[in-house]
Structures are given as C-alpha cells and as structure tokens.
Coordinates of C-alpha atoms and ligand atoms in Angstrom, one line a residue:
Chain A
M286 CA -30.6 -3.9 9.2
H287 CA -28.5 -0.3 10.4
A288 CA -24.3 -0.7 10.4
V289 CA -24.1 1.4 13.6
E290 CA -21.1 2.6 14.0
G291 CA -17.8 -0.3 15.8
T292 CA -20.1 -2.5 15.4
L293 CA -20.4 -4.5 12.4
P294 CA -22.9 -6.9 12.0
R295 CA -22.8 -10.4 11.4
I296 CA -26.3 -10.3 8.6
V297 CA -26.6 -7.5 6.6
Q298 CA -31.2 -7.7 5.5
G299 CA -32.1 -6.3 2.2
R300 CA -32.9 -5.2 -0.7
V301 CA -30.8 -5.5 -3.8
W302 CA -30.1 -2.2 -6.2
K303 CA -28.3 -3.5 -9.1
F304 CA -25.0 -1.5 -11.4
G305 CA -23.1 -3.1 -14.0
D306 CA -19.6 -3.2 -14.4
D307 CA -17.3 -0.3 -14.0
I308 CA -19.6 1.9 -11.8
S309 CA -16.7 4.9 -10.9
T310 CA -16.2 7.3 -8.0
D311 CA -17.7 9.6 -10.1
L312 CA -21.0 8.7 -10.6
L313 CA -20.8 7.2 -7.0
A314 CA -19.6 11.0 -6.0
P315 CA -19.3 13.6 -8.8
G316 CA -16.9 16.2 -8.7
A317 CA -19.1 18.7 -9.1
Y318 CA -20.6 17.9 -4.8
A319 CA -16.4 17.2 -4.0
V320 CA -16.6 20.0 -1.7
A321 CA -20.5 20.4 -0.8
P322 CA -21.3 18.7 3.0
L323 CA -22.4 15.3 2.8
E324 CA -26.0 15.6 3.7
E325 CA -26.1 17.3 0.2
R326 CA -23.7 14.7 -1.5
K327 CA -25.4 11.7 -0.6
R328 CA -28.9 12.9 -2.5
H329 CA -26.3 12.5 -5.8
V330 CA -24.8 8.9 -5.1
L331 CA -25.2 6.3 -8.7
E332 CA -27.9 10.0 -10.1
S333 CA -26.8 9.1 -13.2
V334 CA -27.4 6.3 -13.1
N335 CA -30.2 5.5 -10.9
P336 CA -32.1 8.3 -10.5
R337 CA -34.2 6.7 -7.6
F338 CA -31.2 4.8 -6.4
P339 CA -30.6 8.2 -3.4
E340 CA -34.5 8.9 -2.8
E341 CA -35.8 5.7 -2.1
V342 CA -32.2 3.4 -1.1
R343 CA -33.5 2.3 2.5
P344 CA -31.0 1.1 4.9
G345 CA -29.6 -2.0 5.5
D346 CA -29.8 -2.7 1.5
I347 CA -27.8 -4.4 -0.4
V348 CA -26.2 -3.3 -3.7
V349 CA -25.3 -5.8 -6.5
A350 CA -22.9 -4.7 -8.9
G351 CA -20.4 -6.8 -11.7
R352 CA -16.9 -6.0 -12.9
N353 CA -14.4 -3.3 -11.2
F354 CA -17.0 -1.0 -8.8
G355 CA -15.6 1.8 -7.7
C356 CA -13.0 2.6 -10.4
G357 CA -11.6 6.0 -10.6
S358 CA -10.8 7.8 -8.2
S359 CA -9.1 8.4 -4.3
R360 CA -12.0 10.0 -3.4
E361 CA -13.1 8.4 0.0
T362 CA -16.3 10.2 -0.1
A363 CA -17.4 7.5 -2.7
P364 CA -17.7 4.4 -0.5
E365 CA -18.7 7.6 2.1
G366 CA -22.0 8.2 -0.1
L367 CA -23.3 4.1 0.1
K368 CA -22.3 3.9 3.9
A369 CA -24.2 7.6 4.5
L370 CA -27.1 6.1 3.4
G371 CA -27.4 2.7 4.5
V372 CA -26.4 0.7 2.1
G373 CA -25.4 -2.6 4.2
C374 CA -23.0 -4.2 1.9
V375 CA -21.2 -3.7 -1.9
V376 CA -21.5 -7.0 -3.2
A377 CA -19.4 -7.4 -6.4
E378 CA -18.2 -9.1 -9.5
S379 CA -14.7 -7.4 -8.2
F380 CA -13.4 -4.1 -7.0
S381 CA -11.3 -1.5 -8.6
R382 CA -8.5 -1.4 -5.1
L383 CA -9.1 2.2 -4.8
F384 CA -12.6 1.8 -3.1
F385 CA -12.3 -1.7 -1.6
R386 CA -8.9 -0.5 0.8
N387 CA -11.4 2.8 0.8
A388 CA -14.4 1.0 1.7
I389 CA -12.6 -1.3 4.3
A390 CA -10.9 1.9 5.7
I391 CA -14.6 3.8 6.5
G392 CA -16.2 1.0 7.7
L393 CA -18.2 -0.3 4.5
P394 CA -18.5 -4.6 4.4
V395 CA -18.2 -4.7 0.5
L396 CA -17.7 -8.9 -0.7
P397 CA -16.0 -9.9 -4.5
C398 CA -18.7 -12.5 -5.4
P399 CA -18.0 -13.8 -8.6
G400 CA -21.7 -15.0 -10.2
V401 CA -23.2 -13.2 -7.7
V402 CA -24.7 -9.6 -10.8
E403 CA -26.4 -13.4 -12.4
A404 CA -27.9 -14.7 -8.8
F405 CA -29.5 -11.2 -8.3
E406 CA -32.4 -9.5 -10.1
E407 CA -33.1 -5.7 -9.1
G408 CA -35.2 -5.9 -5.9
D409 CA -34.9 -9.5 -5.1
P410 CA -34.7 -9.9 -0.5
A411 CA -30.7 -10.8 -0.3
E412 CA -28.6 -11.4 3.2
V413 CA -25.3 -11.3 3.3
E414 CA -23.5 -12.9 6.3
I415 CA -19.9 -10.6 5.8
A416 CA -17.6 -12.6 7.6
G417 CA -18.7 -16.1 6.1
A418 CA -18.2 -14.3 3.2
L419 CA -22.4 -16.1 2.5
V420 CA -24.6 -14.2 0.0
R421 CA -28.2 -15.2 0.0
N422 CA -31.0 -14.5 -2.8
L423 CA -34.0 -15.2 -0.4
R424 CA -36.6 -15.4 -3.9
T425 CA -35.2 -17.9 -5.1
G426 CA -32.5 -19.6 -1.8
Q427 CA -29.3 -19.4 -4.3
A428 CA -26.6 -19.3 -2.1
L429 CA -22.8 -18.7 -3.8
W430 CA -19.7 -18.0 -1.8
G431 CA -17.7 -15.4 -1.7
R432 CA -13.9 -14.4 -0.7
K433 CA -13.7 -13.9 2.5
L434 CA -11.8 -11.5 3.7
P435 CA -8.7 -11.8 5.5
P436 CA -9.0 -11.6 9.4
A437 CA -6.9 -8.2 9.7
M438 CA -9.6 -6.4 7.4
L439 CA -12.8 -8.2 9.3
E440 CA -11.1 -6.5 12.7
V441 CA -10.9 -2.8 10.9
L442 CA -14.4 -3.2 9.5
A443 CA -15.3 -4.2 13.1
A444 CA -13.8 -1.3 14.2
G445 CA -15.9 0.9 11.9
G446 CA -12.6 2.0 10.1
I447 CA -9.4 2.3 10.2
L448 CA -9.2 5.2 12.2
P449 CA -11.8 4.7 15.3
L450 CA -8.8 1.2 15.2
L451 CA -6.6 3.1 16.0
K452 CA -7.8 5.4 17.9
A453 CA -9.5 1.7 19.8
R454 CA -6.1 0.7 20.2
G455 CA -4.8 3.5 21.8
Q456 CA -1.2 3.5 20.0
Q457 CA 0.9 5.9 20.9
L458 CA -0.2 8.4 18.4
S459 CA 2.3 11.3 18.3
G460 CA 5.7 11.6 17.5
T461 CA 5.6 7.8 16.2
T462 CA 9.2 7.2 14.7
Chain B
M171 CA 13.7 -16.9 -5.4
G172 CA 14.0 -13.6 -7.1
M173 CA 12.0 -10.8 -7.0
T174 CA 10.2 -7.9 -9.1
L175 CA 10.0 -4.3 -8.8
A176 CA 6.9 -4.4 -6.4
E177 CA 8.2 -7.1 -4.5
K178 CA 11.8 -6.2 -3.7
I179 CA 10.5 -2.0 -2.4
L180 CA 7.9 -3.8 -0.4
A181 CA 10.1 -5.8 0.7
R182 CA 12.1 -3.2 1.8
A183 CA 10.0 -1.0 2.8
A184 CA 8.8 -4.0 5.1
E185 CA 12.0 -4.9 6.6
R186 CA 11.8 -8.0 5.4
R187 CA 14.9 -9.9 3.1
E188 CA 11.9 -11.4 0.3
V189 CA 8.2 -11.3 0.1
S190 CA 6.0 -12.8 -2.9
A191 CA 2.7 -12.1 -4.2
G192 CA 0.4 -12.8 -2.3
E193 CA 1.4 -11.9 1.1
F194 CA 0.6 -9.0 3.6
V195 CA 2.7 -7.1 5.3
T196 CA 3.0 -3.5 6.7
A197 CA 5.2 -1.3 5.3
R198 CA 7.1 2.1 5.8
V199 CA 5.6 4.3 4.0
D200 CA 9.3 6.8 2.6
F201 CA 7.1 10.5 1.1
C202 CA 3.3 11.5 1.0
M203 CA 0.6 13.7 -0.7
I204 CA -1.7 15.4 -0.1
H205 CA -3.8 17.8 -2.3
D206 CA -6.4 20.1 -1.9
I207 CA -9.5 18.0 -2.1
F208 CA -8.4 15.8 0.8
A209 CA -6.5 18.2 2.7
A210 CA -8.4 19.9 5.1
T211 CA -10.8 16.7 5.4
L212 CA -7.6 15.1 6.7
F213 CA -6.6 17.8 8.6
D214 CA -10.4 18.0 10.8
L215 CA -10.1 13.7 10.6
L216 CA -6.4 13.8 12.5
E217 CA -7.3 16.0 14.8
S218 CA -10.7 14.2 15.7
T219 CA -8.8 11.1 16.2
G220 CA -6.8 13.0 18.2
I221 CA -3.0 12.9 17.1
D222 CA -1.8 16.7 17.1
R223 CA 1.4 15.3 15.7
L224 CA 2.9 14.0 12.2
W225 CA 5.1 10.8 11.9
D226 CA 7.8 12.8 10.0
P227 CA 6.4 16.0 8.5
G228 CA 9.8 16.1 6.8
R229 CA 8.1 13.4 4.2
V230 CA 4.8 15.2 3.9
A231 CA 3.9 17.8 0.8
V232 CA 0.4 19.3 0.4
V233 CA -0.5 21.0 -2.7
I234 CA -3.4 23.2 -4.4
D235 CA -4.3 22.0 -7.9
H236 CA -7.5 20.7 -8.1
F237 CA -9.6 24.1 -7.7
S238 CA -6.5 26.4 -8.1
P239 CA -7.4 29.7 -8.2
A240 CA -10.0 28.9 -5.6
P241 CA -13.2 28.9 -7.8
S242 CA -16.4 30.0 -5.1
A243 CA -16.0 31.1 -1.4
A244 CA -16.7 27.5 -0.2
V245 CA -13.6 26.5 -1.7
A246 CA -11.5 29.5 -0.6
D247 CA -12.3 28.8 2.9
I248 CA -11.1 25.5 3.0
H249 CA -8.1 26.4 0.5
R250 CA -7.6 28.7 3.9
R251 CA -8.2 25.2 6.2
I252 CA -5.5 23.9 4.4
R253 CA -2.6 26.8 4.7
E254 CA -4.1 26.9 8.6
G255 CA -3.3 23.0 9.1
I256 CA 0.0 23.2 7.0
R257 CA 1.3 25.9 9.9
R258 CA -1.2 23.6 12.5
F259 CA 0.8 20.6 11.7
S260 CA 4.2 21.8 10.3
I261 CA 4.6 20.3 7.2
A262 CA 7.7 20.7 5.2
H263 CA 6.7 20.9 1.9
F264 CA 3.0 23.3 0.8
Y265 CA 2.5 23.6 -3.3
D266 CA -0.1 27.1 -2.4
V267 CA -1.9 28.0 -6.0
G268 CA -0.4 28.7 -9.8
S269 CA 2.4 25.7 -8.3
G270 CA 1.3 23.0 -10.5
I271 CA 0.1 19.4 -10.2
C272 CA 0.3 17.1 -7.3
H273 CA 2.1 14.6 -9.9
Q274 CA 4.3 17.1 -11.8
L275 CA 6.0 18.8 -8.4
M276 CA 6.5 15.5 -6.8
V277 CA 7.8 14.8 -9.5
E278 CA 10.3 17.6 -10.5
K279 CA 10.4 19.0 -7.7
G280 CA 12.6 15.9 -6.1
H281 CA 9.9 14.3 -3.8
V282 CA 10.4 10.8 -5.6
Q283 CA 13.4 9.0 -6.4
P284 CA 13.8 5.9 -7.1
G285 CA 13.0 3.3 -4.8
M286 CA 10.8 4.4 -2.4
L287 CA 7.9 3.8 -1.6
V288 CA 5.1 7.1 -2.1
V289 CA 1.3 7.1 -0.9
A290 CA -0.9 9.9 -2.3
T291 CA -4.3 10.8 -2.3
D292 CA -5.2 10.4 -5.2
S293 CA -5.7 7.7 -7.2
H294 CA -2.6 8.4 -10.5
T295 CA -0.4 8.0 -7.7
T296 CA 1.0 5.2 -9.7
T297 CA 2.6 8.0 -12.4
Y298 CA 5.9 7.9 -9.9
G299 CA 6.9 4.4 -10.9
A300 CA 8.1 6.3 -14.3
L301 CA 11.5 6.8 -12.4
A302 CA 11.1 3.4 -10.4
V303 CA 8.9 4.0 -7.9
A304 CA 6.2 1.9 -5.4
G305 CA 3.3 4.5 -6.0
T306 CA -0.1 4.1 -5.2
G307 CA -3.4 5.6 -4.0
I308 CA -4.9 6.1 -1.0
G309 CA -8.2 7.3 0.5
T310 CA -8.0 9.9 2.8
S311 CA -8.6 7.6 6.8
E312 CA -6.1 5.6 5.8
M313 CA -3.7 9.4 4.7
A314 CA -4.9 9.7 8.6
Y315 CA -2.8 6.8 9.4
V316 CA 0.4 7.2 6.9
L317 CA 0.8 10.3 8.9
A318 CA -0.1 8.8 12.7
T319 CA 2.3 5.9 12.4
G320 CA 4.2 5.4 9.3
T321 CA 3.3 2.6 8.1
L322 CA 0.6 0.6 6.6
W323 CA -0.6 -2.7 4.3
F324 CA -0.4 -3.8 1.6
Q325 CA -1.0 -6.6 0.1
V326 CA 2.3 -7.9 -2.9
P327 CA 0.9 -7.7 -6.1
Q328 CA 1.6 -9.9 -8.6
T329 CA 3.6 -8.3 -11.9
I330 CA 2.8 -8.2 -15.6
R331 CA 5.6 -7.5 -17.7
C332 CA 5.3 -5.0 -20.4
E333 CA 7.4 -5.5 -23.2
V334 CA 8.1 -2.5 -26.0
S335 CA 10.0 -2.9 -29.2
G336 CA 10.1 -1.1 -31.5
S337 CA 9.9 3.4 -32.4
L338 CA 6.8 5.5 -33.2
S339 CA 4.9 5.7 -36.4
D340 CA 5.2 10.1 -36.9
G341 CA 1.8 11.8 -35.9
V342 CA 2.1 8.4 -32.6
C343 CA 2.9 9.8 -29.8
W344 CA 3.5 7.8 -26.4
K345 CA -0.3 8.4 -25.0
D346 CA -1.3 6.8 -27.2
V347 CA 0.7 3.3 -26.3
V348 CA -1.2 3.1 -22.7
L349 CA -4.0 3.4 -25.2
S350 CA -3.5 0.7 -27.4
L351 CA -3.4 -1.8 -23.7
L352 CA -6.5 -0.6 -22.8
G353 CA -7.6 -1.0 -25.7
R354 CA -6.2 -4.1 -25.8
L355 CA -6.7 -5.2 -22.8
G356 CA -9.6 -3.7 -20.9
S357 CA -9.5 -1.8 -17.6
D358 CA -9.3 -3.8 -15.1
F359 CA -6.6 -6.0 -16.6
A360 CA -4.2 -5.6 -14.2
Q361 CA -6.4 -4.9 -11.0
Y362 CA -4.8 -5.3 -7.6
R363 CA -0.7 -6.3 -9.7
A364 CA 1.8 -4.5 -11.1
L365 CA 2.5 -3.4 -14.2
E366 CA 6.8 -3.6 -15.5
F367 CA 7.8 -2.4 -18.6
T368 CA 11.0 -3.3 -20.3
G369 CA 12.4 -4.5 -23.6
P370 CA 14.6 -2.4 -26.5
A371 CA 12.4 0.2 -26.7
I372 CA 12.5 1.3 -23.0
P373 CA 16.6 3.6 -23.2
S374 CA 14.4 5.6 -26.4
L375 CA 11.4 6.5 -23.8
D376 CA 11.5 10.1 -22.2
M377 CA 10.7 10.7 -18.6
S378 CA 8.1 12.0 -20.6
G379 CA 6.4 9.6 -21.9
R380 CA 7.2 7.3 -19.4
L381 CA 5.2 9.6 -16.8
T382 CA 2.3 9.8 -19.5
I383 CA 1.8 5.8 -19.5
A384 CA 2.9 5.1 -15.9
N385 CA -0.2 7.9 -15.7
M386 CA -2.4 6.2 -17.4
A387 CA -1.4 2.5 -15.8
V388 CA -4.0 2.8 -12.8
E389 CA -6.6 2.9 -15.9
M390 CA -6.4 0.1 -15.5
G391 CA -6.4 -0.3 -11.7
A392 CA -2.9 -0.8 -11.9
K393 CA -1.1 -0.9 -8.4
F394 CA 1.4 0.2 -9.3
C395 CA 3.6 0.8 -12.8
F396 CA 7.1 -0.1 -13.1
F397 CA 10.1 1.4 -14.9
P398 CA 13.3 0.3 -14.2
A399 CA 16.0 3.3 -13.4
D400 CA 18.2 3.6 -16.1
E401 CA 20.0 6.6 -17.9
V402 CA 17.0 8.7 -18.5
T403 CA 16.5 8.4 -15.1
A404 CA 19.7 9.8 -14.4
R405 CA 19.3 11.8 -17.1
Y406 CA 16.5 13.4 -15.3
L407 CA 17.0 13.6 -12.1
R408 CA 21.4 14.4 -12.4
R409 CA 22.0 11.7 -10.3
T410 CA 24.5 9.2 -11.0
R411 CA 23.3 6.7 -8.3
W412 CA 20.9 5.0 -6.4
D413 CA 20.4 3.5 -3.3
G414 CA 18.0 0.9 -3.1
P415 CA 16.3 -1.2 -5.4
I416 CA 15.9 0.5 -8.8
A417 CA 14.9 -3.0 -11.4
P418 CA 14.0 -6.9 -11.1
D419 CA 15.6 -9.3 -10.4
V420 CA 16.5 -11.9 -14.4
D421 CA 14.4 -14.6 -12.2
A422 CA 11.9 -13.1 -11.1
S423 CA 9.0 -14.4 -11.6
Y424 CA 6.0 -12.6 -13.0
A425 CA 2.0 -13.3 -13.6
E426 CA 1.5 -12.7 -17.5
V427 CA 3.5 -11.0 -20.7
V428 CA 2.3 -8.5 -22.4
V429 CA 4.7 -7.9 -25.8
L430 CA 3.7 -4.6 -27.7
E431 CA 5.4 -3.4 -30.9
L432 CA 5.5 0.0 -31.5
E433 CA 5.6 0.1 -35.0
R434 CA 1.9 -1.6 -35.1
L435 CA 0.4 1.5 -33.2
E436 CA -1.3 4.4 -34.9
P437 CA -3.6 7.4 -33.0
L438 CA -6.2 6.0 -31.3
V439 CA -8.7 7.5 -29.2
A440 CA -11.0 6.6 -26.0
L441 CA -14.3 7.2 -26.7
P442 CA -16.9 7.8 -24.4
H443 CA -17.6 6.9 -21.1
R444 CA -15.1 4.0 -20.9
V445 CA -11.4 4.4 -21.2
D446 CA -11.1 1.0 -23.2
N447 CA -13.1 1.6 -25.8
V448 CA -10.9 3.0 -28.1
R449 CA -10.6 2.8 -31.6
P450 CA -8.1 4.1 -34.3
V451 CA -9.0 7.7 -34.5
R452 CA -9.4 7.2 -38.5
E453 CA -12.0 5.8 -37.9
V454 CA -14.2 8.3 -35.9
E455 CA -12.8 11.1 -37.6
G456 CA -15.2 13.7 -38.5
I457 CA -16.7 13.4 -35.0
P458 CA -18.1 16.9 -34.3
I459 CA -16.2 18.6 -31.1
D460 CA -17.0 22.1 -28.7
Q461 CA -13.4 22.1 -26.7
A462 CA -10.7 20.6 -26.8
F463 CA -7.9 20.3 -23.5
I464 CA -4.8 20.1 -23.4
G465 CA -3.2 19.6 -20.0
S466 CA -3.3 17.4 -16.7
C467 CA -0.6 15.2 -15.3
T468 CA -0.7 13.1 -18.0
N469 CA -0.2 14.8 -20.4
G470 CA 0.2 18.8 -19.6
R471 CA 4.1 18.4 -19.8
L472 CA 6.8 20.8 -21.5
E473 CA 6.8 17.8 -24.5
D474 CA 3.1 17.5 -24.8
L475 CA 2.7 21.9 -25.4
E476 CA 5.5 21.8 -27.7
V477 CA 3.9 18.9 -29.9
A478 CA 0.9 20.7 -29.8
A479 CA 2.4 24.1 -31.2
R480 CA 3.7 21.9 -33.6
Y481 CA 0.2 20.8 -35.0
L482 CA -0.8 24.4 -33.9
S483 CA 1.9 27.1 -35.5
G484 CA 0.7 29.8 -37.8
R485 CA -3.1 28.4 -37.8
R486 CA -5.5 29.1 -36.4
V487 CA -8.3 26.8 -33.8
H488 CA -11.8 26.3 -35.6
P489 CA -14.6 29.1 -34.9
E490 CA -16.2 26.4 -33.1
T491 CA -14.3 24.6 -31.4
R492 CA -12.9 26.7 -28.0
L493 CA -9.6 25.3 -26.8
L494 CA -8.0 24.9 -23.3
V495 CA -4.2 24.8 -22.0
A496 CA -3.5 24.3 -19.0
P497 CA 0.2 23.3 -18.4
A498 CA 1.4 20.7 -15.9
S499 CA 3.2 23.5 -13.1
R500 CA 5.0 26.3 -13.2
A501 CA 8.0 25.4 -14.8
I502 CA 5.8 24.0 -17.4
Y503 CA 4.3 27.0 -17.9
E504 CA 7.9 29.6 -17.8
E505 CA 9.6 27.5 -19.8
S506 CA 7.1 26.9 -22.9
L507 CA 6.6 30.9 -22.0
R508 CA 10.8 31.3 -22.8
R509 CA 9.9 28.6 -25.8
G510 CA 8.0 31.0 -27.5
I511 CA 5.2 27.7 -27.0
L512 CA 3.0 29.6 -25.3
Q513 CA 2.9 32.1 -27.7
I514 CA 2.3 29.7 -30.5
L515 CA -1.0 28.0 -29.0
A516 CA -2.3 31.6 -27.9
E517 CA -1.8 32.8 -31.2
A518 CA -4.0 30.0 -32.2
G519 CA -6.7 31.5 -30.4
A520 CA -5.9 28.9 -27.8
T521 CA -7.3 30.0 -23.5
I522 CA -4.0 29.2 -21.4
L523 CA -5.6 28.0 -18.1
S524 CA -3.4 28.7 -14.9
P525 CA -0.5 24.6 -13.7
G526 CA -2.9 22.9 -12.3
C527 CA -5.1 20.2 -12.9
G528 CA -8.1 22.8 -14.7
P529 CA -11.6 21.0 -15.9
C530 CA -10.0 18.4 -16.0
F531 CA -12.2 16.9 -12.9
G532 CA -14.5 18.7 -14.1
G533 CA -14.4 21.3 -10.7
H534 CA -14.5 24.6 -12.7
L535 CA -12.1 26.4 -15.9
G536 CA -14.0 24.3 -18.5
L537 CA -17.2 22.6 -18.2
L538 CA -19.4 20.4 -20.3
G539 CA -22.7 21.0 -21.3
E540 CA -25.9 19.0 -22.5
G541 CA -24.8 16.8 -26.1
E542 CA -21.0 19.2 -25.6
R543 CA -18.2 16.7 -26.6
C544 CA -14.9 17.6 -25.6
I545 CA -11.9 15.5 -26.6
G546 CA -8.1 15.9 -24.5
T547 CA -5.1 14.5 -23.3
H548 CA -6.5 13.7 -20.0
N549 CA -7.0 10.3 -18.6
R550 CA -10.1 10.1 -18.0
N551 CA -13.7 11.0 -20.6
F552 CA -16.2 8.6 -16.8
Q553 CA -20.2 9.8 -17.8
G554 CA -19.7 13.1 -15.0
R555 CA -16.6 14.1 -15.0
M556 CA -15.9 17.3 -17.0
G557 CA -19.9 19.3 -15.9
S558 CA -22.9 17.5 -17.6
P559 CA -23.5 13.9 -17.5
R560 CA -24.9 14.2 -20.9
A561 CA -21.6 15.4 -21.7
E562 CA -19.2 12.9 -24.2
I563 CA -15.2 13.2 -23.9
Y564 CA -13.2 11.9 -25.8
L565 CA -9.6 10.8 -24.6
A566 CA -6.0 11.2 -27.0
S567 CA -2.4 12.6 -27.5
P568 CA -1.4 16.7 -27.5
A569 CA -1.6 15.2 -31.2
T570 CA -4.4 14.3 -31.8
V571 CA -5.7 17.1 -29.7
A572 CA -4.4 19.7 -31.7
S573 CA -5.7 17.9 -34.5
S574 CA -8.9 17.9 -33.5
A575 CA -8.6 21.7 -32.6
L576 CA -7.7 22.9 -35.8
Y577 CA -10.9 21.8 -37.0
G578 CA -13.5 21.4 -34.8
R579 CA -13.6 17.9 -35.9
I580 CA -11.9 14.6 -34.5
T581 CA -8.8 14.5 -36.7
D582 CA -6.3 12.2 -37.1
P583 CA -3.2 13.6 -36.8
R584 CA -2.0 12.1 -39.9
R585 CA -3.5 14.2 -42.2
V586 CA -2.3 17.5 -40.8
G587 CA 1.2 18.6 -41.7
V588 CA 3.7 19.9 -39.8
A589 CA 6.8 21.0 -39.9
Y590 CA 9.4 18.4 -38.3
A591 CA 6.7 15.2 -37.1
R592 CA 8.0 13.6 -34.0
S593 CA 6.3 13.1 -30.6
Ligands
SF4_878 S1 -4.6 16.4 -13.9 FE1 -7.0 15.4 -14.2 S2 -6.0 13.6 -12.9 FE2 -4.5 14.8 -12.6 S3 -4.7 15.0 -10.3 FE3 -5.8 16.9 -11.6 S4 -7.9 15.6 -11.6 FE4 -6.5 13.7 -11.3

C-alpha cells in the first residue's frame, strides 16, 4: 500500500527492512548530496548501511529499527528520502526528537514501539495500523502495541503534512501576528 | 508548584501561568534562524503554500555558513536564490558568505536573549541555552509554518538537572565535560528531555565553555539545554537586567539528577562512529591521523583558537598531517588576527579557512578519502559525515586536537608542554 499525499492509510503492509540503533541523518541523507534533487538523493538513503535498500525497497515496505532512529541533524531530507522511496512507516524502539517531528511534519508515519527489533527479522511481512499503534508480524503472528500518537499529530499525518494542513485550514496565511 | 526553565519559558510563550512536563502547548516563537542548506527550499515551500508575507520578518535571521564560499555553480545558484528570497520576504537579518557560523552569529549579534523561545533549522540550536534561551531545532516544513503563523506546538519536556562542581585540571577543556557526559550516559540519554546545568562550578564557567556544552547537548538527544543567566551572561551581553524567565524555581521538579566533579575529568575522545563511544585519550594515543580540524559551532571560538595556539606556538604540525582551522565568525577571525593567534597557527602550518562551518558537515573544504582519519573539535563523528563512509572521525577538545596535529597521531595534551596551561 502506498501513502498517497493527503490520505493516511489506515493500515500499511509491506516487507520489513531492519536497521540497528542510532541510524543517523547522515546515513539517511548523506551531506554530500545535501543540495541534490530528490530523485538523486533518494538513491543514497541508508546506502552505507545496506546498499540494497534504496534499490530494492518497495512502496509500503516498513523500516524497523533500534533506538534513537534519525539522530543527528534537523534535515527534513532524512524522512523525505524514506517517503520518496515509498516507505509506508518507520517503526523503531525510539526516535530522535527532530526526526520524529520532521517525519510527521512531512506526512511520513512513524511509530515508537519498544520490542519491535526482537519481533522482526529482515524480510518479514508486516502490517502496521497507524492510529491504533498496532504492529503485526504476519510470519509469526506476533502483535505489538506501539505508543499511540496524539490526535493532533494524526491530524497532521492525515493531511499529508503540516503545510498541506495549514493550506487546507485556509488560515490567514500572511500578515497574522 | 515550581517550574524548570523549560516549563517557565514555554509557559510564558504559550501565555499560560503554569505548564508542566508532558503537556502539549502552542507557543509563540521569539526568534527564528534558517541557514543556507534549507533557506532556498524554505522559500519555495512558503511560495507553494501560498504564504507571501511573514508573520514578523524582523524576528528572522538567515545565514550562509554551511557552504561559504560557494564550492560549486549549483550552490552559487542556491545562494543567489537565498538572496532573492531575503529581498522578497523583507527578512531583516541576513548574514552572507564569510560572516560565520549561524549559531555563533545568533549569540554574537544579540539575536538571542535570556528567556526567549527560539527555533532554527538546525539541530545545534540547543547552543543558545548557554544564555538561558529555550533553543531547539526544527525542520523546514515546520519553519514555514512558524514563519507564517509565529507559533508552533511543543511538548513540555521533562528536565534532567546536571550539578557540576570543582574545577578543570590542566590539559582538560570544557569539551571534555560534555564528552564525559556522552560517554557516561549515552547518545539518547536526554531524548525528548531538557538539561539544566547548575552547581558551584557554573559561575566559573565562561560563555565559550557554556556554548560548547549546550551545543553538544543535542548529541545526547536534548531538546533544550540550559545554563542559568548569571553574571557571566550579563558580562557577555553587556546587560544588567532581563525581563522574563532566566532561572528555574527552587522547588522545580526534575526527572533525574546527574552529578559531575570536574577534578575527575581527563582529556577524552569520541571514537568512530558514535559520539558516545568515548575513551580517555591516553588509552588510544598513537593512532595516526591524516587531518586535524579546529573549528565548528562547538569549538571555533576565540578561546578555542587561543588554546590551540598555546600548544602550537613555535612548533610545526607533523608533516604527514594537515591542520585546518576555521574561526566560527568574522569577529573571531578578526580578533584572533589582531591578537596574533592566527599568525601562530599559520606559522605552525595550519590552513586557515574562511569563517563558517568548514568541513564539519562534509560539504567542502577538507573532506576525507577512503580509510583516512581526522581528529576534530566538532560535534559529530557519524559514518560518512566528512566525505568517504570509510573514513574515521575522532572528536576531542582543542587542546587534544592541537597536540595530535603536532605529533601526527592521537596525543594526550598533558604530554605537550605549554607556556601556561588553561582551558
Ligand atoms: S559548524 Fe558543523 S555542527 Fe555547527 S552548524 Fe555548521 S555544520 Fe552544523
């Protein structure tokens, strides 16, 4: 299933790509391509950890990772690269604050879920119910509950990001104090 | 109940009498900063969202520092688009090529003042906490939202209190304090939380050291990092009074307390590829290095260049090592020129770079090839940050980096005689 802009799928289904702790924004969006176009940038997402990832990841696939996912810089290109590759959701033991905010701000579903690393192996088929924070391993049948996102963040995700939301709300965009 | 500095500042910014950790608030932002990596994209985002006027162009600074000067035609075009955007949106504060690193300028130019809530498109925005500012990084989409509305949502963080006592031994710098915390507590210790520094050692901690520590607080995941505004702050800002919150309440409640005795510290180094992979320098002495770097928003200040000059004065950098020095701002460049510090460094064989980020984030000005090793005073040693993913980055204090440059291998600064040791 593919996350279409402006609509948050209720359930994401795909294969699992597994990564370790402290996956940094330098790994997600290497500085060398900082100003390259998105089409080029997305080909380098996580390449130093797993060169197959940017080539073989399919829309809807799920990134499962350890602690402190997305640590490092404020670059929004980190979640943006994953979103551009079609990643349906990132489920991690924990997230770095900036990555977490940025992912939601651009409409990439993220779910903190302690225990997820142990519950999955690379390539497992998985299903994530985003609002319900339910993660299921379709190979083992194991189900885990992540930490539910507050309604305000689900609203941002559902709108496809904070700017689409701002636009949709048609708030007085300019000159407001 | 008493409030921490994070709670006080967010309460004020959210126009609430009281807030406590865990709550979500919508707060009014006092100042914003955007640097050259994101400014052009941000202007595009504003346009595509239909925002043609900013909420308050007087509270916005844009800095060209990451690529300064432009290393390619593509970047030069980005800089050109940034300058156009500055005019189009009438942004009041613009710092072009050669001005210096964004965080240093925000502090140096007085844009951040105690008690403010400040956001910037950079993770090291925690730096401003050295002046009792709630400073934190956000991404470009959120920045566009702030520029349109002047507000943003925040979760009020829990706070960790860090009590510091004693004084530093010879050869030990303030950088070693934050490296020691990282090594002890780990890179996600302060995740989603704020740090507050307090204790008998704080009055003797100068602004440069506070900025170094607050800068790297984000490497522990911290959302904010605070030092109280005190006489050191007042002297630095040449001010005598503040409006607004500048210190926590005495009965504020903390999630955790960490105690740090400065006497116990020795020179430390973070080994590749993790900021919390910290060891005493003496345990890893002798590892050959190809490049040494002194600079960045962590340790590119006058005090840092001065420490390096003490170690390098009258000596030569090892012939198989290249030493790069990037002063954090034009003001620092000029002052260190006047004081003869740059002359000492240049005569020791250092390459002096333009004020700015230099090679810190791996964009230009001294990237690493396959298998090369760099020891630097900057803040991140993630794999691939300075060029080849097969290069290694070591992080240490200006004293350790200067000593290592001298010998061409990682060297404990206590081994190197200096005229007068101070950090
Ligand atoms: S000096 Fe380094 S860490 Fe600081 S703002 Fe520049 S690139 Fe970022």
